[in-house]
PDB file of C-alpha atoms in Angstrom:
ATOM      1  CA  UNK A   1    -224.525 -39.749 -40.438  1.00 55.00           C
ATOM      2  CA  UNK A   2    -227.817 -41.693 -39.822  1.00 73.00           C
ATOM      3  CA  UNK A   3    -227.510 -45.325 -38.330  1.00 89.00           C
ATOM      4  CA  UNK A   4    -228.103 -48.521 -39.861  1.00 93.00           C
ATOM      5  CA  UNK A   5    -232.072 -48.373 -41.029  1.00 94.00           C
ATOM      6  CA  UNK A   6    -234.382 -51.161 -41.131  1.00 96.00           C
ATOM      7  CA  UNK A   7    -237.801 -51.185 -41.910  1.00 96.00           C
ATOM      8  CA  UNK A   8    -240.411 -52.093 -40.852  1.00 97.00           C
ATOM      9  CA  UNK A   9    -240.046 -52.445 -37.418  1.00 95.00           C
ATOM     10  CA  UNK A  10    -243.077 -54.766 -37.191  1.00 97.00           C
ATOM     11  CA  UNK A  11    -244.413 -57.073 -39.348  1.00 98.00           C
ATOM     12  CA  UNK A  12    -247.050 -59.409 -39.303  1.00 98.00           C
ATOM     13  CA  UNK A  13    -248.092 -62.022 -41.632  1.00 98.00           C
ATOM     14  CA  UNK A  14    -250.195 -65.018 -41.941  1.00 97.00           C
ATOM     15  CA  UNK A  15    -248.521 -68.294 -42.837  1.00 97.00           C
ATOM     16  CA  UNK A  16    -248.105 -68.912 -46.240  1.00 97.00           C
ATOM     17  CA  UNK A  17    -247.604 -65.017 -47.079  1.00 98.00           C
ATOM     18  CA  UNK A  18    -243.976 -63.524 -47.886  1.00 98.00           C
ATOM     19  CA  UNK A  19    -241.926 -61.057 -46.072  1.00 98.00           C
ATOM     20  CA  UNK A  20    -239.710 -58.684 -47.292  1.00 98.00           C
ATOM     21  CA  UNK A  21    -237.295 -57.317 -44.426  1.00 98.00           C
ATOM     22  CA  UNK A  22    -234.872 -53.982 -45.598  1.00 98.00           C
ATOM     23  CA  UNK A  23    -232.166 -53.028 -44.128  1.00 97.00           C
ATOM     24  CA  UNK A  24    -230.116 -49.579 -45.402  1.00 96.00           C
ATOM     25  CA  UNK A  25    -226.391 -49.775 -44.522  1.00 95.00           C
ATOM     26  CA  UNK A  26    -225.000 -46.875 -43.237  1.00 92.00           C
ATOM     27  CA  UNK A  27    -223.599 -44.127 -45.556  1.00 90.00           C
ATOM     28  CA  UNK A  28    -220.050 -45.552 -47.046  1.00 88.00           C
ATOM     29  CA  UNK A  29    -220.751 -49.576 -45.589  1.00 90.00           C
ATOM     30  CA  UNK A  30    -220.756 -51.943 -48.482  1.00 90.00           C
ATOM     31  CA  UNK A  31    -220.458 -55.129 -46.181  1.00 92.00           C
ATOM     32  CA  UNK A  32    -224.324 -56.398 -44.283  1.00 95.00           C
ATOM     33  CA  UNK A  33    -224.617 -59.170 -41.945  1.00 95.00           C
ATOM     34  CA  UNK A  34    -228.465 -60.796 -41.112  1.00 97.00           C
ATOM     35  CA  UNK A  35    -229.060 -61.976 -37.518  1.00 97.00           C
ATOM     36  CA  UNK A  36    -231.919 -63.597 -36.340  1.00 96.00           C
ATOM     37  CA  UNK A  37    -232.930 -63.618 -32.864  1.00 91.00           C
ATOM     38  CA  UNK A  38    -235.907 -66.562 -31.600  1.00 89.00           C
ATOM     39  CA  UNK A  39    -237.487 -66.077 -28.600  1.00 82.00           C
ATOM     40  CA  UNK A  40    -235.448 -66.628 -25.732  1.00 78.00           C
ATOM     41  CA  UNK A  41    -232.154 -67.164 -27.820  1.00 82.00           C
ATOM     42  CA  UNK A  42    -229.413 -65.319 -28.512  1.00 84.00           C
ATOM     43  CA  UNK A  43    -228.980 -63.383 -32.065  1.00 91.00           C
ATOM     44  CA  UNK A  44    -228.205 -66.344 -34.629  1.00 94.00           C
ATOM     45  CA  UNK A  45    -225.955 -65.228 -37.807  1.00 95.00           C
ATOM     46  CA  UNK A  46    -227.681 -66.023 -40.949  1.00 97.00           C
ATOM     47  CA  UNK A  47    -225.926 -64.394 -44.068  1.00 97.00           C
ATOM     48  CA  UNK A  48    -223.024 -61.983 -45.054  1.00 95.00           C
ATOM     49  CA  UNK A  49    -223.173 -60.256 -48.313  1.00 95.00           C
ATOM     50  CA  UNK A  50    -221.478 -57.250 -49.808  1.00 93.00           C
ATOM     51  CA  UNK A  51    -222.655 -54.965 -52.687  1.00 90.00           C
ATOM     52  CA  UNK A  52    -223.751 -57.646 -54.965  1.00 90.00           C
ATOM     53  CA  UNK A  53    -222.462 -60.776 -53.993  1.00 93.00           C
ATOM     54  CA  UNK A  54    -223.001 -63.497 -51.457  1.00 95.00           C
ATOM     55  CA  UNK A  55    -220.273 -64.319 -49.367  1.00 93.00           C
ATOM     56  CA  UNK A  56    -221.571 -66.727 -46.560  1.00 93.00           C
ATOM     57  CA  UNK A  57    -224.558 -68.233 -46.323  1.00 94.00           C
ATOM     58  CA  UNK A  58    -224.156 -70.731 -44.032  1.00 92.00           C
ATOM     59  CA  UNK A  59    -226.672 -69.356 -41.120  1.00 93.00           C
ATOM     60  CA  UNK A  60    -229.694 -69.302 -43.871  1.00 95.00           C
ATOM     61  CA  UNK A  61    -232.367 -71.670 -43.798  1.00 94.00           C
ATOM     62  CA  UNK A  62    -232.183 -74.210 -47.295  1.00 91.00           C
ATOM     63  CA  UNK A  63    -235.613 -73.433 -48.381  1.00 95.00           C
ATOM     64  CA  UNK A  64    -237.870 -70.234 -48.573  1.00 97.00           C
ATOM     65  CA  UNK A  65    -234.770 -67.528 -47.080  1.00 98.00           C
ATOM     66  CA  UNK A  66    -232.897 -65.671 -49.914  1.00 97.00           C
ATOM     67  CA  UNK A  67    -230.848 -62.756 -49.315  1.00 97.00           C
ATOM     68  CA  UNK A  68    -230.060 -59.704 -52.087  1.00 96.00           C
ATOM     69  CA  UNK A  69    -227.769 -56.610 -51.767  1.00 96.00           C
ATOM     70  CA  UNK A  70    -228.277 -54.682 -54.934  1.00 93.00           C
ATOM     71  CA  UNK A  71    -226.053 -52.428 -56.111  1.00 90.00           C
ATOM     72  CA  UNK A  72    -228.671 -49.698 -55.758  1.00 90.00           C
ATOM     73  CA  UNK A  73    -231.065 -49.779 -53.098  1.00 92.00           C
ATOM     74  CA  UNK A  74    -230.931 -51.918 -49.408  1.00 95.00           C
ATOM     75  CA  UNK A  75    -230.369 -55.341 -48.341  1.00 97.00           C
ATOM     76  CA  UNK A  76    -233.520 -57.464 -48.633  1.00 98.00           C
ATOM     77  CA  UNK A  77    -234.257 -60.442 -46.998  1.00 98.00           C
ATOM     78  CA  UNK A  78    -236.845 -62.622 -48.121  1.00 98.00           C
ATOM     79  CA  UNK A  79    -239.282 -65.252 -46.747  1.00 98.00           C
ATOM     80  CA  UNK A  80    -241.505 -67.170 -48.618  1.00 98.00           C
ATOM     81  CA  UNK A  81    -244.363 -68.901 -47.805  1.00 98.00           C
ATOM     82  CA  UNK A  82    -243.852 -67.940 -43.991  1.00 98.00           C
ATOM     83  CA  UNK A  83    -244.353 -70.524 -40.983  1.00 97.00           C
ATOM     84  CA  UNK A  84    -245.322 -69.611 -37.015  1.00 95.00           C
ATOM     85  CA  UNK A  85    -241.490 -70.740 -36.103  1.00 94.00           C
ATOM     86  CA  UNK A  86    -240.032 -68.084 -38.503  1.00 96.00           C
ATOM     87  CA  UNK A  87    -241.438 -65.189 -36.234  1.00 96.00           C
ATOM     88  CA  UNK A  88    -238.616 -63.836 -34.605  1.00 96.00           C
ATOM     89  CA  UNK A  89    -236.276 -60.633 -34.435  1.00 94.00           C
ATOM     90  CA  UNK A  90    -234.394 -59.715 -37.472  1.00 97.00           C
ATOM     91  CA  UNK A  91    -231.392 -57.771 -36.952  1.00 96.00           C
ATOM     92  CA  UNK A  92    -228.888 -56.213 -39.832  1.00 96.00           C
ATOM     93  CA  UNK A  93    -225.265 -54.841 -38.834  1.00 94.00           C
ATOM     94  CA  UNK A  94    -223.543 -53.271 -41.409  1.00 93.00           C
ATOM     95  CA  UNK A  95    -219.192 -52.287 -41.699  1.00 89.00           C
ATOM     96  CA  UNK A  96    -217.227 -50.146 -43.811  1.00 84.00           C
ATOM     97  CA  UNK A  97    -214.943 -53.612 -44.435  1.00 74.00           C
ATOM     98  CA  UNK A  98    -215.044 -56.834 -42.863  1.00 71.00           C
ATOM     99  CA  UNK A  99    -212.118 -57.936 -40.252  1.00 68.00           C
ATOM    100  CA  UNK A 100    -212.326 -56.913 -36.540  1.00 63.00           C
ATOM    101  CA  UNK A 101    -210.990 -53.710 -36.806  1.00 66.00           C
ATOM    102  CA  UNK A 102    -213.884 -52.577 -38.749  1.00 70.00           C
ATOM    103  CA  UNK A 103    -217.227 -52.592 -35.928  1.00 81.00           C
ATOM    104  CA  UNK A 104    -220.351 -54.011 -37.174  1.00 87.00           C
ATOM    105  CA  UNK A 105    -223.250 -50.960 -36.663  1.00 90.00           C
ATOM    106  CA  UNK A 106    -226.572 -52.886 -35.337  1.00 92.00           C
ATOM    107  CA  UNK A 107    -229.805 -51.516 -37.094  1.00 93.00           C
ATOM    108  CA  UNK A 108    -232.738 -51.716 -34.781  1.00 92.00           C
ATOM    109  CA  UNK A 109    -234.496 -55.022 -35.950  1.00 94.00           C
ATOM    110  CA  UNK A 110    -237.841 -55.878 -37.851  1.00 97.00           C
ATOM    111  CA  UNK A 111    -239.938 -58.289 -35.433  1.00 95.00           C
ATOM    112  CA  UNK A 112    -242.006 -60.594 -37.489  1.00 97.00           C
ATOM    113  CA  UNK A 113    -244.886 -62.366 -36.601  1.00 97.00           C
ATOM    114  CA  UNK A 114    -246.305 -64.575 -38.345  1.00 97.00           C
ATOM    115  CA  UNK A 115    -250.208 -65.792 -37.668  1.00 95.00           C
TER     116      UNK A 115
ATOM    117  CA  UNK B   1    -219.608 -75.327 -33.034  1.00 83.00           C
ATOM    118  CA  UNK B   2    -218.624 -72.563 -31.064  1.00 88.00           C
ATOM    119  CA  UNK B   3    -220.851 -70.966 -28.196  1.00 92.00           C
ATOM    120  CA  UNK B   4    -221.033 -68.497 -25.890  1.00 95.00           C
ATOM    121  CA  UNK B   5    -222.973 -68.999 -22.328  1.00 95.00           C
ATOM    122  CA  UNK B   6    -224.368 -66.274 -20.026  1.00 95.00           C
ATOM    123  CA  UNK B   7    -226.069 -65.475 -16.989  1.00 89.00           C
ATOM    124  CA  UNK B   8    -230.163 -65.470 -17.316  1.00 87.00           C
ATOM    125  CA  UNK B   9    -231.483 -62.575 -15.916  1.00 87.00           C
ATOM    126  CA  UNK B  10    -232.733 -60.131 -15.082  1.00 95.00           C
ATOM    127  CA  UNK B  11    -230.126 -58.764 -12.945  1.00 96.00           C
ATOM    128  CA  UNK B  12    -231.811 -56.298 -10.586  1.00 97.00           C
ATOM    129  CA  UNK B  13    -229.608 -53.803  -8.826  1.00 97.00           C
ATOM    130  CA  UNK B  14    -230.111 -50.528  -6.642  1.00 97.00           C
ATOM    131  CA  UNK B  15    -228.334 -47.667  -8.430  1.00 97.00           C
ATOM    132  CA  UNK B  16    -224.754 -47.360  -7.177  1.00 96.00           C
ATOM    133  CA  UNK B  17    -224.300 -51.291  -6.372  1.00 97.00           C
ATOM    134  CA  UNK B  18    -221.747 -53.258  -7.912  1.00 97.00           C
ATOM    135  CA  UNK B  19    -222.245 -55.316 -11.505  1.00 97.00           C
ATOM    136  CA  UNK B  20    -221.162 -58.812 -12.628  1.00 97.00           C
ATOM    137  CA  UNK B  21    -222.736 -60.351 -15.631  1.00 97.00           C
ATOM    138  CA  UNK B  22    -220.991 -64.504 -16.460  1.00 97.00           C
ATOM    139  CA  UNK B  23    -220.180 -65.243 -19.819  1.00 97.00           C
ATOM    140  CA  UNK B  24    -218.563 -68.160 -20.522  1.00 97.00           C
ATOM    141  CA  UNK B  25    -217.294 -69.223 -24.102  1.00 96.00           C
ATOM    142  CA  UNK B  26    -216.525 -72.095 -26.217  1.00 95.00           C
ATOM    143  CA  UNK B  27    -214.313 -72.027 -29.583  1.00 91.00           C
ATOM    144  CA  UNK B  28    -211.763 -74.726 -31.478  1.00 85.00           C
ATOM    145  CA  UNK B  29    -209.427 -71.719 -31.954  1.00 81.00           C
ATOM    146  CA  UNK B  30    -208.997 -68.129 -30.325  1.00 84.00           C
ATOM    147  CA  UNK B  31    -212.020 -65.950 -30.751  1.00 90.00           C
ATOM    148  CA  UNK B  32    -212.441 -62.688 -30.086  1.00 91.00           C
ATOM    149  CA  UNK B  33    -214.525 -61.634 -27.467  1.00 94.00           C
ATOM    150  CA  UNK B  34    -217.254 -58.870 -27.269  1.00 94.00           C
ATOM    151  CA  UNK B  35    -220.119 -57.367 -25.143  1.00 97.00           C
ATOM    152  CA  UNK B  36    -222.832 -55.386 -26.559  1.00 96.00           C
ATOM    153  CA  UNK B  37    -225.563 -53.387 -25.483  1.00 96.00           C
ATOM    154  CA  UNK B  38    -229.125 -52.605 -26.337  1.00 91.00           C
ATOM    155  CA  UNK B  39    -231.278 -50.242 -24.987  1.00 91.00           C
ATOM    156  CA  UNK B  40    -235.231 -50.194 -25.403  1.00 85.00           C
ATOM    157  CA  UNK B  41    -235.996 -49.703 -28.853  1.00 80.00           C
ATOM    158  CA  UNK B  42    -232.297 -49.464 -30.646  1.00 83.00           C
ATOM    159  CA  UNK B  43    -230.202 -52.016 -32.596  1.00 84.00           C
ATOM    160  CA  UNK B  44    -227.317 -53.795 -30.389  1.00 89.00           C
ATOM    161  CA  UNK B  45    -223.943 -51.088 -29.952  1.00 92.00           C
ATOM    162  CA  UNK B  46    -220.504 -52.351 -29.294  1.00 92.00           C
ATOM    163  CA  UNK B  47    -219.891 -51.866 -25.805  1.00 96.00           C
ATOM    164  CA  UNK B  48    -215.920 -53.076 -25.573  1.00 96.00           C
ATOM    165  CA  UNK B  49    -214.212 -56.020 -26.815  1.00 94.00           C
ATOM    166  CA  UNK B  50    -210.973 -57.873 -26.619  1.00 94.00           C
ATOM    167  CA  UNK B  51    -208.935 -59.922 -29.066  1.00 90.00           C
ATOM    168  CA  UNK B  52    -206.403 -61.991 -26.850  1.00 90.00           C
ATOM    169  CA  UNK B  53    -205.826 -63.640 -23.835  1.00 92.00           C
ATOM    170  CA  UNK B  54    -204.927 -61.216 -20.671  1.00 95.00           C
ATOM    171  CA  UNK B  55    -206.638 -58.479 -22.920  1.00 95.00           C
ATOM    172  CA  UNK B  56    -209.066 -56.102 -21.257  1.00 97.00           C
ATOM    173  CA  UNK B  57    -211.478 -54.482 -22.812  1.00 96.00           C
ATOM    174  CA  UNK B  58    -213.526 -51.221 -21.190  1.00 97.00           C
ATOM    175  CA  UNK B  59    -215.582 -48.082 -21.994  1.00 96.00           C
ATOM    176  CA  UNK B  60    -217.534 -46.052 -19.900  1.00 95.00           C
ATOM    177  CA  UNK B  61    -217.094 -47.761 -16.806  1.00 97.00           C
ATOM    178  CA  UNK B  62    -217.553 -51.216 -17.666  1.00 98.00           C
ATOM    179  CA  UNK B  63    -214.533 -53.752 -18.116  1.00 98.00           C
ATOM    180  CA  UNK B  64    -213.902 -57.361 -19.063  1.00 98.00           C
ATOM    181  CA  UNK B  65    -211.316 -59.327 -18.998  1.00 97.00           C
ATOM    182  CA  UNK B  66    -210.306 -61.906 -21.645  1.00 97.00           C
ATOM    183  CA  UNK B  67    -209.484 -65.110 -19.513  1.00 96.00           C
ATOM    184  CA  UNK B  68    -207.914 -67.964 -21.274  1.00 93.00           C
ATOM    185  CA  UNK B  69    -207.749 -70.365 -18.643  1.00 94.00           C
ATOM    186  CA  UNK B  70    -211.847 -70.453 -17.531  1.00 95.00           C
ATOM    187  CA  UNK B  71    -212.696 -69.899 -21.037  1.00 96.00           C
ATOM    188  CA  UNK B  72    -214.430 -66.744 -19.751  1.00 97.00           C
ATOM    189  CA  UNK B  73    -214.986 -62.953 -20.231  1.00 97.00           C
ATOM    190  CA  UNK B  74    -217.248 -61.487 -17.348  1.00 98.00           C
ATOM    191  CA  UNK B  75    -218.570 -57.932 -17.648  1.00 98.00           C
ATOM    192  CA  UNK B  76    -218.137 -55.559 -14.716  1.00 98.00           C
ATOM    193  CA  UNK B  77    -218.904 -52.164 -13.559  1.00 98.00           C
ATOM    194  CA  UNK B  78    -218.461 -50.801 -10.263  1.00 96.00           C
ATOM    195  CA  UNK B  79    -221.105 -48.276 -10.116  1.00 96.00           C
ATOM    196  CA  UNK B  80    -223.904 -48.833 -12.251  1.00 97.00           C
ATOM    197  CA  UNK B  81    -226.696 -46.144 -12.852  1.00 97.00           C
ATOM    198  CA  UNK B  82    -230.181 -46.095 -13.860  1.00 96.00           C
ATOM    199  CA  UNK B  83    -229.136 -45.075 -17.256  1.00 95.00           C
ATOM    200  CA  UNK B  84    -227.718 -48.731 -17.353  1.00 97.00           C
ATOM    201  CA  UNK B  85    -230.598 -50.418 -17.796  1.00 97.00           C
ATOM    202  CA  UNK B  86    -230.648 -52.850 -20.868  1.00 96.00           C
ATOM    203  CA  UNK B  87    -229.874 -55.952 -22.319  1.00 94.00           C
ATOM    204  CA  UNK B  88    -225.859 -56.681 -22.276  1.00 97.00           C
ATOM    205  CA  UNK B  89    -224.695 -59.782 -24.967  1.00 96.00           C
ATOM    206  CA  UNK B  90    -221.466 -61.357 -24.520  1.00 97.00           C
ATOM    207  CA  UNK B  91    -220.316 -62.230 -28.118  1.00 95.00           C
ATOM    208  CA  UNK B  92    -217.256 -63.927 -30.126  1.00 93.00           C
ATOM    209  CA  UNK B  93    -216.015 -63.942 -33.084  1.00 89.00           C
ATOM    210  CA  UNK B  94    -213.424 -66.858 -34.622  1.00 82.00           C
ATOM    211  CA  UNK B  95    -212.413 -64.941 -37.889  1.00 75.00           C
ATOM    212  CA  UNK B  96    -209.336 -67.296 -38.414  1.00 69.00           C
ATOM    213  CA  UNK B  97    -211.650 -70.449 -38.862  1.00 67.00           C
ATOM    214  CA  UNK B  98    -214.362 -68.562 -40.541  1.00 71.00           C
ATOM    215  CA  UNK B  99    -212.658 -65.833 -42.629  1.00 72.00           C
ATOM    216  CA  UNK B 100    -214.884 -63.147 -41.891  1.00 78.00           C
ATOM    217  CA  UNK B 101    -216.027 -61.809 -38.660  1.00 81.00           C
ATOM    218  CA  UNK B 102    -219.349 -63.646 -37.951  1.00 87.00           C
ATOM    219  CA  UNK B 103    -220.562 -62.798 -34.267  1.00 92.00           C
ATOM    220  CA  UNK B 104    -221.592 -65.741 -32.376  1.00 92.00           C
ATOM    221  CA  UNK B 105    -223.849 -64.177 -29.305  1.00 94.00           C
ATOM    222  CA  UNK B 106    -225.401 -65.497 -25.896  1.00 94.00           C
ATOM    223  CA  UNK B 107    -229.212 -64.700 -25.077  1.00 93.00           C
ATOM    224  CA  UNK B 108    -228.412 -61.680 -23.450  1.00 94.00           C
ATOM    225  CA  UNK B 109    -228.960 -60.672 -19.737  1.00 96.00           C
ATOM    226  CA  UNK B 110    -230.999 -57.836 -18.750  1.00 95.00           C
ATOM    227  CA  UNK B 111    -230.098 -55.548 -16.195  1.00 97.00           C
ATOM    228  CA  UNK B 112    -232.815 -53.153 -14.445  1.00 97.00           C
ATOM    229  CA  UNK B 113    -231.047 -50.612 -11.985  1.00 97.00           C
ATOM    230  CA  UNK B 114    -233.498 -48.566  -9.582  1.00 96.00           C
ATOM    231  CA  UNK B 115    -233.104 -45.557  -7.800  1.00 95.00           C
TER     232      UNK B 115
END
């Protein structure tokens, strides 16, 4: 059973340019949590979401962050219009169900810079 | 909010010594308390946890304690080895006031073991 899959692993962009961050749950997980880690700082949650639907959002930047989980297809998370301070680690866990019995499985990040 | 504090590193250690990585915690209600691991190039793993005061959490050598009183869950390992070496994160998790597990972390601490 392959881990949780992100891609890429590195991304760079100039500011002003979008970037689209995947993450593939692992095989039977239908619940994906975003993290974002700034330099020097610990991993900051950002958004839950099962297949479909948002369910917190609360972590996620108001403007230019959006957040999809398809029915078909990985997570995606979205910047637009990218700025220097968005360049950071991007990590996506993934569960089988939410609740603390249920692990979240760490994929190995995207690291975005931005120019 | 709640917050989770932890030793800066790096934590440099001769194989064989003895390990203690500080995390303190702060929370309105009672968390859950995690450490996780990552090693060089892989997404963060689950390295114990513990869900109530007096609770102790351990897996391959490492242990924590879940201490009410100092607000506190320090990591510790008697023996470390090379194979050690990473970055450890002391975590919580308040699902009760957030109803759904969302991971608040510290900035890590890395510990290099030599030979």
């Amino acid at each position: 059973n392959a881990g949780v899959m992100q891609n890429p692993r590195h991304l760079v962009r100039r500011r002003g340019q979008e970037a689209r961050l995947r993450c593939s749950p692992m095989k039977g997980h239908s619940h994906v949590y975003w993290y974002r880690q700034l330099p020097e700082e610990g991993l900051k949650f950002m958004v839950y979401l099962q297949k479909e639907n948002i369910i917190d959002e609360s972590g996620m930047p108001k403007e230019r962050f959006s957040a999809e989980f398809p029915k078909e297809g990985p997570s995606i998370l979205r910047i637009q219009q990218v700025v220097r301070g968005d360049s950071a680690a991007y990590f996506c866990a993934s569960s089988p169900r939410d609740g603390l019995r249920n692990e979240q499985f760490f994929g190995p990040g995207t690291r975005l810079t931005v120019l | 909010g709640d917050s989770v504090t932890q030793m800066e590193g790096p934590v440099t250690l001769s194989e064989e010594a003895f390990l203690t990585i500080n995390c303190t915690y702060t929370a309105t209600g009672y968390p859950s308390l995690f450490w996780y691991v990552q090693y060089p190039g892989e997404g963060l793993q689950l390295l114990l946890k513990a869900t109530k005061a007096d609770d102790k959490g351990s897996n391959k050598g490492f242990e924590a304690t879940y201490r009410k009183e100092t607000t506190s869950f320090h990591l510790e390992k008697g023996s470390v080895q090379v194979s050690d070496s990473a970055v450890y994160f002391c975590a919580l998790s308040d699902q009760v006031n957030t109803g759904f597990q969302k991971l608040v972390f510290g900035t890590g601490t890395r510990l290099l073991v030599s030979p």
